[in-house]
Coordinates of C-alpha atoms in Angstrom, one line a residue:
Chain A
M84 CA -4.4 42.4 25.7
L85 CA -1.4 44.3 24.3
T86 CA 0.4 41.0 23.4
K87 CA -2.8 40.0 21.5
L88 CA -2.8 43.3 19.7
I89 CA 0.9 43.0 18.8
F90 CA 0.3 39.4 17.6
E91 CA -2.7 40.6 15.5
F92 CA -0.7 43.4 14.1
K93 CA 2.1 41.1 13.2
R94 CA -0.2 38.7 11.6
L95 CA -1.9 41.4 9.5
S96 CA 1.3 43.0 8.4
F97 CA 2.7 39.6 7.4
R98 CA -0.5 39.0 5.4
S99 CA -0.4 42.4 3.8
V100 CA 3.2 41.9 2.7
L101 CA 2.3 38.5 1.3
Y102 CA -0.6 39.8 -0.6
L103 CA 1.4 42.8 -1.9
C104 CA 4.0 40.4 -3.2
G105 CA 1.3 38.3 -4.8
A106 CA -0.3 41.3 -6.4
T107 CA 3.0 42.6 -7.7
L108 CA 3.7 39.2 -9.3
V109 CA 0.3 39.1 -10.9
V110 CA 0.7 42.6 -12.3
F111 CA 4.2 41.9 -13.5
C112 CA 3.0 38.8 -15.4
G113 CA -0.4 40.2 -16.3
I114 CA 0.5 43.5 -17.9
P115 CA 2.2 42.1 -21.0
L116 CA -0.8 39.8 -21.5
I117 CA -3.3 42.6 -21.1
W118 CA -1.3 44.8 -23.4
M119 CA -1.2 41.9 -25.9
L120 CA -5.0 41.7 -25.7
F121 CA -5.4 45.5 -26.1
T122 CA -3.0 45.7 -29.1
S123 CA -4.9 42.8 -30.8
L124 CA -8.1 44.8 -30.5
K125 CA -6.8 48.1 -31.9
P126 CA -6.4 49.2 -35.5
L127 CA -2.8 49.9 -36.6
E128 CA -3.3 53.7 -36.8
V129 CA -4.0 54.1 -33.1
L130 CA -1.5 51.6 -31.8
F131 CA 1.2 54.1 -31.3
S132 CA -0.9 57.2 -30.5
Y133 CA 0.0 59.1 -27.4
P134 CA -1.7 59.2 -25.0
P135 CA -2.8 55.6 -25.7
A136 CA -6.5 55.2 -26.5
I137 CA -7.4 52.7 -23.9
F138 CA -11.2 53.0 -24.0
S139 CA -11.9 53.5 -27.6
H140 CA -11.3 52.3 -31.2
Y141 CA -11.9 48.7 -30.5
T142 CA -12.0 46.4 -33.5
L143 CA -11.8 42.8 -34.5
S144 CA -10.2 43.6 -37.9
N145 CA -6.8 42.2 -36.8
F146 CA -8.4 38.8 -36.1
K147 CA -10.3 39.0 -39.3
R148 CA -7.1 39.7 -41.3
L149 CA -5.4 36.9 -39.4
F150 CA -7.8 34.3 -40.5
T151 CA -8.3 35.5 -44.0
D152 CA -4.9 36.9 -45.1
T153 CA -2.5 34.5 -43.4
Y154 CA -2.0 30.8 -42.9
F155 CA -2.8 31.2 -39.3
L156 CA -5.5 28.5 -39.2
V157 CA -3.2 26.0 -40.8
Y158 CA -0.5 26.7 -38.3
L159 CA -3.1 26.4 -35.4
K160 CA -4.4 23.1 -36.8
N161 CA -0.8 21.8 -37.2
S162 CA 0.1 22.8 -33.7
I163 CA -3.0 21.0 -32.2
V164 CA -2.3 17.9 -34.3
V165 CA 1.4 17.8 -33.4
A166 CA 1.0 18.7 -29.7
G167 CA -2.0 16.4 -29.2
T168 CA -0.5 13.4 -30.9
T169 CA 2.8 13.9 -29.1
V170 CA 1.1 14.1 -25.7
I171 CA -0.9 10.9 -26.4
L172 CA 2.1 9.0 -27.6
D173 CA 4.3 10.3 -24.9
I174 CA 1.9 9.5 -22.1
V175 CA 1.1 6.0 -23.4
I176 CA 4.8 5.1 -23.7
A177 CA 5.8 6.8 -20.4
T178 CA 2.9 5.1 -18.5
F179 CA 4.0 1.6 -19.6
G180 CA 7.6 2.5 -19.2
A181 CA 7.3 3.9 -15.8
Y182 CA 5.0 1.0 -14.7
S183 CA 7.6 -1.5 -15.8
L184 CA 10.4 0.5 -14.2
T185 CA 8.6 0.3 -10.8
R186 CA 7.0 -3.1 -10.9
F187 CA 9.3 -5.5 -12.7
R188 CA 12.6 -6.8 -11.4
F189 CA 15.3 -6.8 -14.0
V190 CA 19.1 -6.3 -14.2
G191 CA 20.1 -2.7 -14.7
K192 CA 16.7 -1.3 -13.8
E193 CA 18.0 1.6 -11.7
L194 CA 20.8 2.4 -14.2
L195 CA 18.2 2.5 -17.0
A196 CA 16.0 4.9 -15.0
S197 CA 19.0 7.2 -14.3
L198 CA 20.1 7.1 -17.9
T199 CA 16.7 8.2 -19.1
L200 CA 17.0 11.3 -17.0
F201 CA 20.6 11.8 -18.1
T202 CA 19.5 12.2 -21.7
Y203 CA 17.3 15.1 -20.6
M204 CA 20.4 17.0 -19.5
F205 CA 21.4 17.7 -23.1
A206 CA 20.2 21.1 -24.3
P207 CA 17.9 20.8 -27.3
I208 CA 20.4 22.8 -29.4
M209 CA 22.9 20.1 -28.8
I210 CA 20.8 17.3 -30.1
I211 CA 19.0 19.1 -32.9
I212 CA 21.6 18.3 -35.5
P213 CA 21.8 14.5 -34.8
V214 CA 18.0 14.4 -34.7
Y215 CA 17.9 16.1 -38.0
V216 CA 20.4 13.7 -39.6
L217 CA 18.6 10.8 -38.2
L218 CA 15.2 11.9 -39.4
N219 CA 16.7 12.9 -42.7
D220 CA 18.1 9.3 -43.1
L221 CA 14.6 8.0 -42.4
G222 CA 13.1 10.4 -44.8
L223 CA 11.0 12.0 -42.1
T224 CA 12.2 15.6 -42.2
D225 CA 9.4 18.1 -43.1
S226 CA 6.7 15.7 -41.9
H227 CA 4.4 15.7 -38.9
L228 CA 5.4 12.1 -38.1
G229 CA 9.1 13.2 -37.9
I230 CA 8.5 16.1 -35.7
I231 CA 6.1 14.1 -33.5
L232 CA 8.8 11.4 -33.0
A233 CA 11.4 14.1 -32.3
Y234 CA 9.1 15.8 -29.7
T235 CA 8.3 12.4 -28.1
S236 CA 11.9 11.5 -27.8
I237 CA 12.8 14.8 -26.1
S238 CA 9.9 14.9 -23.7
L239 CA 9.8 11.2 -22.9
P240 CA 12.8 11.0 -20.4
F241 CA 11.2 13.6 -18.2
T242 CA 7.7 12.3 -18.4
L243 CA 8.9 8.8 -17.7
W244 CA 10.8 10.1 -14.7
L245 CA 7.8 12.0 -13.4
L246 CA 5.4 9.1 -13.8
R247 CA 7.9 6.7 -12.2
A248 CA 7.7 8.8 -9.1
F249 CA 3.9 8.6 -9.2
F250 CA 3.9 4.8 -9.6
Q251 CA 6.5 4.4 -6.9
S252 CA 4.2 6.1 -4.4
F253 CA 1.3 3.9 -5.5
P254 CA 0.5 1.1 -3.0
I255 CA 1.2 -2.3 -4.5
D256 CA -1.5 -3.8 -2.4
L257 CA -4.2 -2.4 -4.6
E258 CA -2.7 -4.1 -7.7
E259 CA -2.4 -7.4 -5.7
A260 CA -6.0 -7.1 -4.7
A261 CA -6.9 -6.7 -8.4
F262 CA -4.8 -9.8 -9.3
I263 CA -6.7 -11.8 -6.6
D264 CA -9.9 -10.4 -7.9
G265 CA -9.2 -11.9 -11.2
A266 CA -7.5 -9.2 -13.2
N267 CA -4.4 -9.8 -15.2
R268 CA -1.6 -7.3 -15.2
F269 CA -2.9 -5.2 -18.1
Q270 CA -6.4 -5.2 -16.5
S271 CA -5.1 -4.1 -13.2
L272 CA -3.1 -1.3 -14.9
V273 CA -6.2 -0.1 -16.8
W274 CA -8.8 -0.5 -14.0
V275 CA -6.9 0.2 -10.9
V276 CA -3.5 1.8 -11.4
I277 CA -4.2 4.4 -14.1
P278 CA -7.4 5.8 -12.5
Q279 CA -5.3 6.2 -9.4
A280 CA -2.4 7.7 -11.2
L281 CA -4.6 10.1 -13.2
P282 CA -3.6 13.3 -11.4
G283 CA 0.1 12.4 -12.1
I284 CA -0.6 11.4 -15.7
I285 CA -2.4 14.7 -16.3
A286 CA 0.3 16.8 -14.6
T287 CA 2.8 15.0 -16.8
S288 CA 0.8 15.5 -19.9
V289 CA 0.6 19.2 -19.2
F290 CA 4.4 19.3 -19.1
A291 CA 4.7 17.5 -22.4
F292 CA 2.0 19.7 -24.0
V293 CA 3.7 22.9 -22.9
V294 CA 7.1 21.7 -24.2
V295 CA 5.7 20.8 -27.6
W296 CA 3.3 23.7 -27.9
N297 CA 6.0 26.3 -27.3
D298 CA 8.8 24.7 -29.2
F299 CA 10.5 26.8 -31.8
L300 CA 13.8 25.2 -32.4
F301 CA 12.8 21.7 -33.6
A302 CA 9.9 23.0 -35.7
R303 CA 12.2 25.6 -37.4
V304 CA 14.8 23.0 -38.3
L305 CA 12.5 20.1 -39.1
L306 CA 9.6 21.8 -40.9
T307 CA 9.9 23.8 -44.1
S308 CA 6.6 23.4 -46.0
T309 CA 4.1 26.1 -45.0
H310 CA 1.2 23.7 -44.8
L311 CA 3.1 21.7 -42.1
K312 CA 4.4 24.5 -40.0
T313 CA 3.3 24.8 -36.3
M314 CA 2.3 28.1 -34.7
P315 CA 5.6 29.3 -33.1
I316 CA 7.4 29.3 -36.5
G317 CA 4.2 30.3 -38.3
L318 CA 4.1 33.4 -36.1
Q319 CA 7.6 34.2 -37.0
D320 CA 6.7 34.0 -40.6
I321 CA 3.8 36.4 -40.1
Y322 CA 6.3 38.6 -38.3
E323 CA 8.7 38.5 -41.2
S324 CA 6.2 38.8 -44.0
T325 CA 4.6 41.9 -42.6
I326 CA 6.3 45.2 -41.7
V327 CA 5.9 44.4 -38.0
D328 CA 2.1 44.4 -38.1
W329 CA 1.7 44.5 -34.3
G330 CA -2.1 44.2 -34.4
L331 CA -2.0 41.1 -36.5
L332 CA 0.9 39.6 -34.5
M333 CA -0.8 40.3 -31.2
S334 CA -4.1 38.8 -32.3
A335 CA -2.2 35.7 -33.3
A336 CA -0.5 35.7 -29.9
V337 CA -4.0 35.9 -28.2
I338 CA -5.2 32.9 -30.1
V339 CA -2.1 30.9 -29.4
S340 CA -2.6 31.5 -25.7
I341 CA -6.2 30.4 -25.6
P342 CA -5.7 26.6 -26.0
A343 CA -3.0 26.6 -23.3
L344 CA -5.2 28.7 -21.1
I345 CA -8.2 26.4 -21.5
F346 CA -6.0 23.4 -21.0
F347 CA -4.5 24.7 -17.8
L348 CA -7.9 25.9 -16.4
T349 CA -9.5 22.5 -17.0
I350 CA -6.8 20.4 -15.5
Q351 CA -5.8 22.8 -12.7
K352 CA -7.5 20.7 -10.1
F353 CA -5.7 17.6 -11.1
L354 CA -2.5 19.5 -11.6
I355 CA -2.3 20.7 -8.0
K356 CA -3.3 17.3 -6.7
G357 CA -0.7 15.7 -8.9
W358 CA 2.1 18.0 -8.0
G359 CA 1.3 17.7 -4.3
M360 CA 1.4 14.0 -4.6
G361 CA 4.7 14.0 -6.3
A362 CA 6.2 16.4 -3.9
V363 CA 5.3 14.4 -0.8
K364 CA 5.9 11.0 -2.0
G365 CA 7.9 11.1 -5.2
Chain B
M155 CA -10.9 -33.9 1.7
K156 CA -7.7 -31.9 1.8
K157 CA -8.5 -28.4 0.6
L158 CA -5.0 -26.9 0.7
V159 CA -1.8 -28.8 0.8
L160 CA 1.7 -27.3 1.1
K161 CA 4.5 -29.8 0.4
N162 CA 7.9 -28.8 1.6
I163 CA 7.7 -25.2 0.4
S164 CA 10.6 -22.8 0.7
K165 CA 11.1 -19.2 -0.2
R166 CA 14.3 -17.2 -0.2
F167 CA 14.8 -13.5 -0.6
G168 CA 18.5 -13.2 -1.5
K169 CA 20.3 -14.9 1.3
V170 CA 17.4 -14.7 3.7
V171 CA 15.3 -17.8 4.0
A172 CA 11.8 -16.5 4.5
V173 CA 10.1 -19.9 4.6
N174 CA 11.9 -23.1 5.2
N175 CA 10.5 -26.4 4.1
A176 CA 7.0 -25.7 5.4
E177 CA 4.6 -28.7 5.3
L178 CA 0.9 -28.3 5.9
E179 CA -2.4 -29.9 5.1
I180 CA -5.6 -28.0 5.6
E181 CA -9.0 -29.8 5.6
D182 CA -12.1 -28.5 3.9
Q183 CA -14.0 -25.9 6.0
E184 CA -11.1 -25.6 8.5
F185 CA -10.1 -22.3 10.0
I186 CA -6.3 -22.3 10.2
V187 CA -4.3 -19.5 11.8
L188 CA -0.7 -18.8 11.0
V189 CA 0.9 -17.0 13.9
G190 CA 4.4 -15.8 14.8
P191 CA 6.5 -12.7 15.4
S192 CA 7.3 -10.3 12.6
G193 CA 9.5 -11.7 10.0
C194 CA 8.6 -15.3 10.8
G195 CA 7.5 -16.1 7.3
K196 CA 3.7 -16.3 7.9
T197 CA 2.7 -13.6 5.5
T198 CA 5.2 -14.9 2.8
T199 CA 3.6 -18.4 3.2
L200 CA 0.1 -16.8 2.7
R201 CA 1.3 -14.8 -0.3
M202 CA 2.7 -18.0 -1.9
V203 CA -0.6 -19.6 -1.5
A204 CA -2.2 -16.6 -3.1
G205 CA 0.2 -16.6 -5.9
L206 CA 1.6 -13.2 -5.1
E207 CA 5.1 -14.7 -4.4
T208 CA 6.7 -17.4 -6.4
V209 CA 7.6 -20.7 -4.7
D210 CA 11.3 -21.5 -4.7
E211 CA 10.9 -25.1 -3.7
G212 CA 8.0 -27.4 -3.0
E213 CA 4.4 -27.7 -4.2
I214 CA 1.1 -26.1 -3.4
Y215 CA -2.1 -27.9 -4.1
I216 CA -5.6 -26.3 -3.9
N217 CA -8.3 -29.0 -4.2
D218 CA -5.7 -31.5 -5.4
R219 CA -4.6 -29.2 -8.2
L220 CA -1.0 -28.1 -8.4
V221 CA -1.1 -24.3 -8.4
N222 CA 2.6 -23.3 -8.2
H223 CA 2.6 -21.8 -11.6
L224 CA -0.9 -20.5 -11.8
P225 CA -1.5 -16.7 -11.5
P226 CA -3.6 -15.6 -8.5
K227 CA -6.7 -15.2 -10.7
N228 CA -6.7 -18.9 -11.6
R229 CA -6.4 -20.2 -8.1
D230 CA -9.9 -19.5 -6.9
I231 CA -8.9 -17.8 -3.7
A232 CA -9.9 -14.5 -2.1
M233 CA -7.7 -12.5 0.1
V234 CA -8.3 -9.8 2.7
F235 CA -5.4 -7.4 3.1
Q236 CA -4.1 -5.8 6.2
N237 CA -4.8 -2.3 4.9
Y238 CA -8.0 -3.4 3.2
A239 CA -6.7 -2.5 -0.3
L240 CA -10.1 -1.1 -1.4
Y241 CA -10.0 0.6 -4.8
P242 CA -10.3 4.3 -3.8
H243 CA -11.9 5.5 -7.0
M244 CA -14.7 3.0 -6.9
N245 CA -17.7 3.0 -4.7
V246 CA -18.5 0.1 -2.4
Y247 CA -20.7 -1.5 -4.9
Q248 CA -18.1 -1.3 -7.6
N249 CA -15.5 -2.6 -5.2
L250 CA -17.6 -5.6 -4.4
A251 CA -18.5 -6.2 -8.0
F252 CA -14.9 -5.8 -9.4
G253 CA -14.0 -9.5 -8.9
L254 CA -17.2 -10.6 -10.6
R255 CA -16.7 -8.2 -13.4
M256 CA -13.1 -9.4 -14.0
R257 CA -14.5 -12.9 -14.2
K258 CA -16.9 -11.8 -16.9
I259 CA -20.0 -12.6 -14.8
P260 CA -23.0 -10.9 -16.5
K261 CA -24.2 -7.8 -14.9
A262 CA -27.6 -9.3 -14.1
E263 CA -26.0 -12.1 -12.1
R264 CA -23.5 -9.7 -10.4
E265 CA -26.1 -7.5 -8.7
P266 CA -27.8 -10.2 -6.5
K267 CA -24.4 -11.5 -5.4
V268 CA -23.2 -8.1 -4.4
I269 CA -26.5 -7.3 -2.6
E270 CA -26.3 -10.6 -0.8
A271 CA -22.7 -10.1 0.3
A272 CA -23.6 -6.6 1.5
R273 CA -26.6 -7.9 3.4
I274 CA -24.5 -10.6 5.1
L275 CA -22.1 -7.9 6.3
G276 CA -24.7 -5.3 7.0
I277 CA -23.3 -2.7 4.6
E278 CA -26.3 -2.4 2.2
E279 CA -26.7 1.3 2.9
L280 CA -23.1 2.0 2.1
L281 CA -23.1 0.7 -1.4
E282 CA -22.9 4.2 -3.0
R283 CA -20.1 5.5 -0.8
K284 CA -16.4 5.8 -1.7
P285 CA -13.9 4.0 0.6
R286 CA -12.6 7.3 2.0
Q287 CA -16.1 8.0 3.3
L288 CA -16.1 4.9 5.5
S289 CA -14.9 4.2 9.0
G290 CA -12.2 1.6 9.6
G291 CA -14.7 -1.0 10.6
Q292 CA -16.9 -0.4 7.5
R293 CA -13.8 -0.6 5.2
Q294 CA -13.0 -3.9 6.8
R295 CA -16.5 -5.2 6.1
V296 CA -16.2 -4.1 2.5
A297 CA -12.8 -5.9 2.2
L298 CA -14.5 -9.0 3.6
G299 CA -17.4 -8.5 1.2
R300 CA -15.1 -8.4 -1.7
A301 CA -13.8 -11.8 -0.6
I302 CA -17.1 -13.5 0.0
V303 CA -18.9 -12.2 -3.0
R304 CA -17.0 -14.6 -5.3
N305 CA -17.5 -17.7 -3.1
P306 CA -13.9 -18.9 -3.5
E307 CA -12.4 -22.2 -2.5
V308 CA -10.1 -20.7 0.0
F309 CA -10.1 -17.5 2.0
L310 CA -6.8 -15.9 2.9
F311 CA -6.6 -13.2 5.6
D312 CA -3.5 -11.2 6.1
E313 CA -3.7 -9.6 9.5
P314 CA -7.1 -8.1 8.6
L315 CA -7.9 -6.7 12.1
S316 CA -4.6 -5.1 13.0
N317 CA -5.6 -1.7 11.8
L318 CA -8.7 -1.6 13.9
D319 CA -9.0 -0.2 17.5
A320 CA -9.0 -2.8 20.3
K321 CA -12.7 -2.8 20.9
L322 CA -13.6 -3.2 17.3
R323 CA -11.0 -5.9 16.8
V324 CA -12.7 -8.0 19.5
Q325 CA -16.1 -7.5 17.8
M326 CA -14.8 -8.2 14.3
R327 CA -13.1 -11.3 15.6
T328 CA -16.4 -12.8 16.7
E329 CA -18.1 -11.7 13.5
L330 CA -15.4 -13.3 11.4
K331 CA -15.8 -16.5 13.3
K332 CA -19.6 -16.4 12.8
L333 CA -19.1 -15.6 9.1
H334 CA -16.8 -18.6 8.8
K335 CA -19.4 -20.9 10.3
R336 CA -22.0 -19.5 8.0
L337 CA -20.1 -19.7 4.8
E338 CA -18.3 -23.0 5.7
A339 CA -15.3 -21.7 3.9
T340 CA -11.7 -23.0 4.2
S341 CA -9.7 -20.1 5.7
V342 CA -6.1 -19.3 6.3
Y343 CA -5.6 -16.4 8.7
V344 CA -2.3 -14.7 9.4
T345 CA -1.8 -12.8 12.6
H346 CA 1.0 -11.9 15.0
D347 CA -1.6 -11.6 17.8
Q348 CA -1.7 -14.9 19.8
V349 CA -5.0 -14.0 21.4
E350 CA -6.5 -13.7 17.9
A351 CA -4.9 -17.0 17.0
M352 CA -6.2 -18.8 20.1
T353 CA -9.7 -17.5 19.8
M354 CA -10.2 -18.0 16.1
G355 CA -8.3 -21.0 14.9
D356 CA -9.5 -24.5 14.6
R357 CA -5.8 -25.3 14.3
I358 CA -2.9 -22.9 14.8
I359 CA 0.5 -23.0 13.1
V360 CA 3.2 -21.3 15.0
M361 CA 6.1 -20.1 12.9
K362 CA 9.5 -18.7 13.8
D363 CA 12.4 -17.7 11.4
G364 CA 10.6 -19.3 8.5
T365 CA 10.2 -22.7 10.2
I366 CA 6.9 -24.2 11.4
Q367 CA 7.4 -24.8 15.2
Q368 CA 4.1 -26.5 16.0
I369 CA 0.7 -27.3 14.4
G370 CA -2.1 -28.0 16.8
S371 CA -5.4 -27.0 18.3
P372 CA -5.4 -23.9 20.6
S373 CA -5.4 -26.2 23.7
D374 CA -2.6 -28.4 22.3
L375 CA -0.4 -25.3 21.9
Y376 CA -1.3 -24.0 25.3
Y377 CA -1.1 -27.1 27.3
K378 CA 1.4 -29.1 25.3
P379 CA 3.8 -26.7 23.6
Q380 CA 6.5 -28.7 21.7
N381 CA 9.2 -26.2 22.5
R382 CA 10.2 -23.3 24.5
F383 CA 9.4 -20.8 21.7
V384 CA 5.8 -22.0 21.4
A385 CA 5.4 -22.0 25.2
G386 CA 6.6 -18.5 25.4
F387 CA 4.7 -17.2 22.4
I388 CA 1.3 -18.6 23.3
G389 CA -0.4 -17.4 26.5
S390 CA -0.5 -14.0 28.1
P391 CA 1.1 -13.1 30.4
T392 CA 4.0 -15.1 29.1
M393 CA 5.2 -18.3 30.7
N394 CA 8.0 -18.1 33.3
F395 CA 11.2 -19.7 32.3
L396 CA 13.8 -20.6 34.9
P397 CA 17.0 -22.6 34.4
C398 CA 16.9 -25.6 36.7
R399 CA 18.5 -28.9 37.6
I400 CA 17.0 -32.3 38.6
L401 CA 17.9 -33.7 41.9
E402 CA 17.0 -37.0 43.4
A403 CA 16.4 -37.5 47.2
D404 CA 14.7 -40.5 48.7
S405 CA 13.8 -41.8 45.2
Q406 CA 11.8 -38.6 44.6
L407 CA 12.9 -36.3 41.8
Y408 CA 13.0 -32.6 42.5
I409 CA 13.3 -29.5 40.2
E410 CA 15.9 -27.2 41.8
T411 CA 16.1 -23.7 40.5
G412 CA 18.5 -22.4 43.1
D413 CA 15.8 -20.3 44.7
F414 CA 13.2 -22.9 45.3
R415 CA 12.6 -26.6 44.8
L416 CA 9.5 -28.4 43.4
P417 CA 8.7 -32.1 43.6
L418 CA 8.3 -33.8 40.2
L419 CA 5.2 -35.8 39.8
D420 CA 5.8 -39.5 39.2
H421 CA 4.4 -39.7 35.7
F422 CA 6.8 -36.9 34.7
A423 CA 9.7 -38.4 36.5
D424 CA 10.0 -41.4 34.1
K425 CA 10.4 -39.1 31.1
V426 CA 13.1 -37.0 32.9
R427 CA 15.0 -40.2 33.9
E428 CA 14.9 -41.4 30.3
R429 CA 16.8 -38.2 29.2
G430 CA 19.6 -38.7 31.6
D431 CA 20.4 -34.9 31.6
S432 CA 20.2 -32.9 34.7
K433 CA 20.0 -29.4 33.3
F434 CA 16.7 -28.1 32.0
I435 CA 14.5 -25.0 31.6
L436 CA 11.5 -25.0 33.9
G437 CA 8.3 -23.4 32.5
I438 CA 5.5 -22.3 34.7
R439 CA 2.5 -20.4 33.4
P440 CA 1.6 -17.4 35.6
E441 CA -1.9 -18.8 36.1
D442 CA -0.5 -22.1 37.5
I443 CA 0.9 -20.2 40.5
R444 CA -1.3 -19.4 43.5
E445 CA -0.9 -18.3 47.1
K446 CA 0.1 -21.0 49.5
K447 CA -2.7 -20.3 51.9
S448 CA -5.4 -21.5 49.4
V449 CA -6.7 -24.7 51.1
Q450 CA -8.5 -26.6 48.3
P451 CA -6.9 -29.9 47.7
S452 CA -5.3 -30.1 44.2
S453 CA -2.2 -30.9 42.3
F454 CA -0.7 -27.7 43.6
G455 CA 2.4 -28.1 45.7
G456 CA 5.9 -26.9 46.4
S457 CA 6.8 -23.7 48.0
I458 CA 8.1 -20.5 46.5
K459 CA 9.0 -17.5 48.6
A460 CA 9.1 -14.4 46.5
Q461 CA 9.2 -10.7 47.0
I462 CA 6.4 -8.6 45.4
N463 CA 7.6 -5.9 43.0
V464 CA 4.4 -4.9 41.3
T465 CA 0.7 -5.6 41.8
E466 CA -1.7 -5.1 38.9
I467 CA -5.4 -5.6 39.5
L468 CA -6.9 -6.9 36.3
G469 CA -10.5 -7.3 37.6
K470 CA -11.1 -10.9 38.3
E471 CA -7.4 -11.7 38.7
V472 CA -4.4 -10.0 40.1
F473 CA -1.1 -10.0 38.3
L474 CA 2.0 -10.1 40.4
D475 CA 5.6 -9.3 39.3
L476 CA 7.9 -11.1 41.8
T477 CA 11.5 -11.7 42.6
T478 CA 12.8 -15.0 43.8
G479 CA 16.5 -14.7 44.6
E480 CA 18.1 -14.3 41.1
N481 CA 15.0 -14.8 39.0
T482 CA 11.9 -12.8 38.3
L483 CA 8.6 -14.5 38.1
S484 CA 5.1 -13.4 37.2
A485 CA 1.9 -14.9 38.7
L486 CA -1.8 -14.5 38.1
I487 CA -3.7 -15.1 41.4
S488 CA -7.4 -14.9 42.1
A489 CA -7.4 -12.3 44.8
E490 CA -5.3 -9.3 45.9
P491 CA -2.6 -10.6 48.4
E492 CA -2.5 -9.2 52.0
E493 CA 1.2 -8.6 51.6
N494 CA 2.3 -5.2 50.5
L495 CA 4.9 -4.3 47.8
G496 CA 8.4 -5.3 48.9
Q497 CA 7.1 -7.9 51.3
E498 CA 7.5 -11.6 50.9
I499 CA 4.7 -13.9 49.7
E500 CA 4.6 -17.7 49.8
L501 CA 3.3 -19.3 46.6
E502 CA 2.7 -22.8 45.3
V503 CA 2.7 -24.3 41.8
N504 CA 0.3 -26.6 39.9
L505 CA 2.7 -29.5 39.6
A506 CA 0.6 -31.2 37.0
R507 CA 1.0 -28.3 34.6
I508 CA 4.7 -27.5 34.8
H509 CA 6.8 -27.8 31.7
L510 CA 10.4 -28.8 31.3
F511 CA 12.4 -27.9 28.2
S512 CA 15.8 -29.1 27.1
A513 CA 18.5 -26.6 28.0
D514 CA 20.2 -27.4 24.7
N515 CA 17.5 -27.1 22.0
G516 CA 14.5 -25.9 23.9
N517 CA 12.4 -28.9 23.0
A518 CA 9.7 -29.9 25.5
I519 CA 10.4 -32.9 27.7
I520 CA 7.2 -32.8 29.8

């Protein structure tokens, strides 16, 4: 009886500690976000009042000003176009690349696979100048095409590596069954391999999306025209052009967070499945 | 008509020779079983026929058409895989229809074919389910259904029953055989299980280390194995092998193992005399040994005195593990012996069924 009680006590205390840690983590990460939301909904005058007016003075004026007085919508659209195109391009290339790295026999295959990851080890700041020079020679600086190509090249090594792990864990029998059933290699890839690798592909696309969506450095160096700028540098411009208009800035930050939030919530199911798969078998 | 012909095909993986100069002709509607231990090249042979492996040397013909360089989809074959290889994201109907869809068969024609295949295999009520919602036996049926729905020239089976439990395996074995009769399809079946091979094959091909050892009907392999490997591989419990010499006394030849002596029947004696050797390997199947006290007149003879180590009652028969001097021997006798463990028992051998193999190369002499 006593041992049972002790066991139960230990179990409960372990759980309590676990939940406490979890809760601390949530609060720690959540407070800045909640504060961001609060700030975005308050007029400038009450932002710094003490004690803070938590339950009153709510307004959407910051958002209204954001849409009417700044280029925010342009930045948002640019970010979506650039991130979306990069993810699509990245995933298409990485899917075919990873497939060929796992399914075809050719000389130097392993070396090639290792080298792709090796390129990922250079910090972005190290490659930004060469990338700039290269794009400048091609006449692609200050263009969406240029920055999309730059983003694709920096995220591709890692996405290729991730997808390679997924394809390696994929049973080859299924593809062979498809060949026997009358599919050619491309058909077996489209009808059998990709649907199976979807969790992996989605997890990888999230990675690529996050890298691109948040990037500041490449956008700052490669984009100069206002109508081409993406959100991270656009936000900085808002910051610079106002006398630290926190309300405006925070409302922009809220909107920046929304696409990422929606993206993560929708693909969460696949993401966990994909990560699990990679962890066990990759 | 020859449905499938393999002409001197070979396959190497690096320095390993997986299949060495295999030659084979399979008749229309025949059920051929490729059997052998792991790594003997049976699966590689099947995969070369399927087009999943390239052929290093030799030619493969399906319906008199050279297929060496044709991709699997153009060979008109169907294959059932060991692990079923059902597409997990498709339901049973989609799995069955996939082959037809890839061959651009219109939807209206697909449906009756899928339904018919499902009906033959008794899986009509499972059509909406995903593979993960099926039991092993049901998955096996779907895998079979995917093969039969296309009505191919040749069916290839790669150890299709090895993932099933023992009882289901026996049941599916019978069903497969019935299905073969019904569809009259030419089939090549790979297994490492000699019981499966013996019960299912019209003809059996025994392979070892990439080389075909013998091709023949189940009874050929059982009663007339061409070498020691085939003799040992086919039959359960395994044949007893004992080193022996041939002695002659009073113009009668005897097989002398050191522990016992068996007279050699006259029609065998000539073959042994032709050889001129005196050292051989004697092969006796456990079921060709019986207790000396059995009185029915027969071709049994000789006398072996052996000590009983283990007795296993199998139901109708009793398995004995015995020691005769330096050798161990196994025997299948019809009734439990009166002698206890450790005691000596007197046995005799069916002299018409003994086998002699060359001590040098293991080839059968009688």
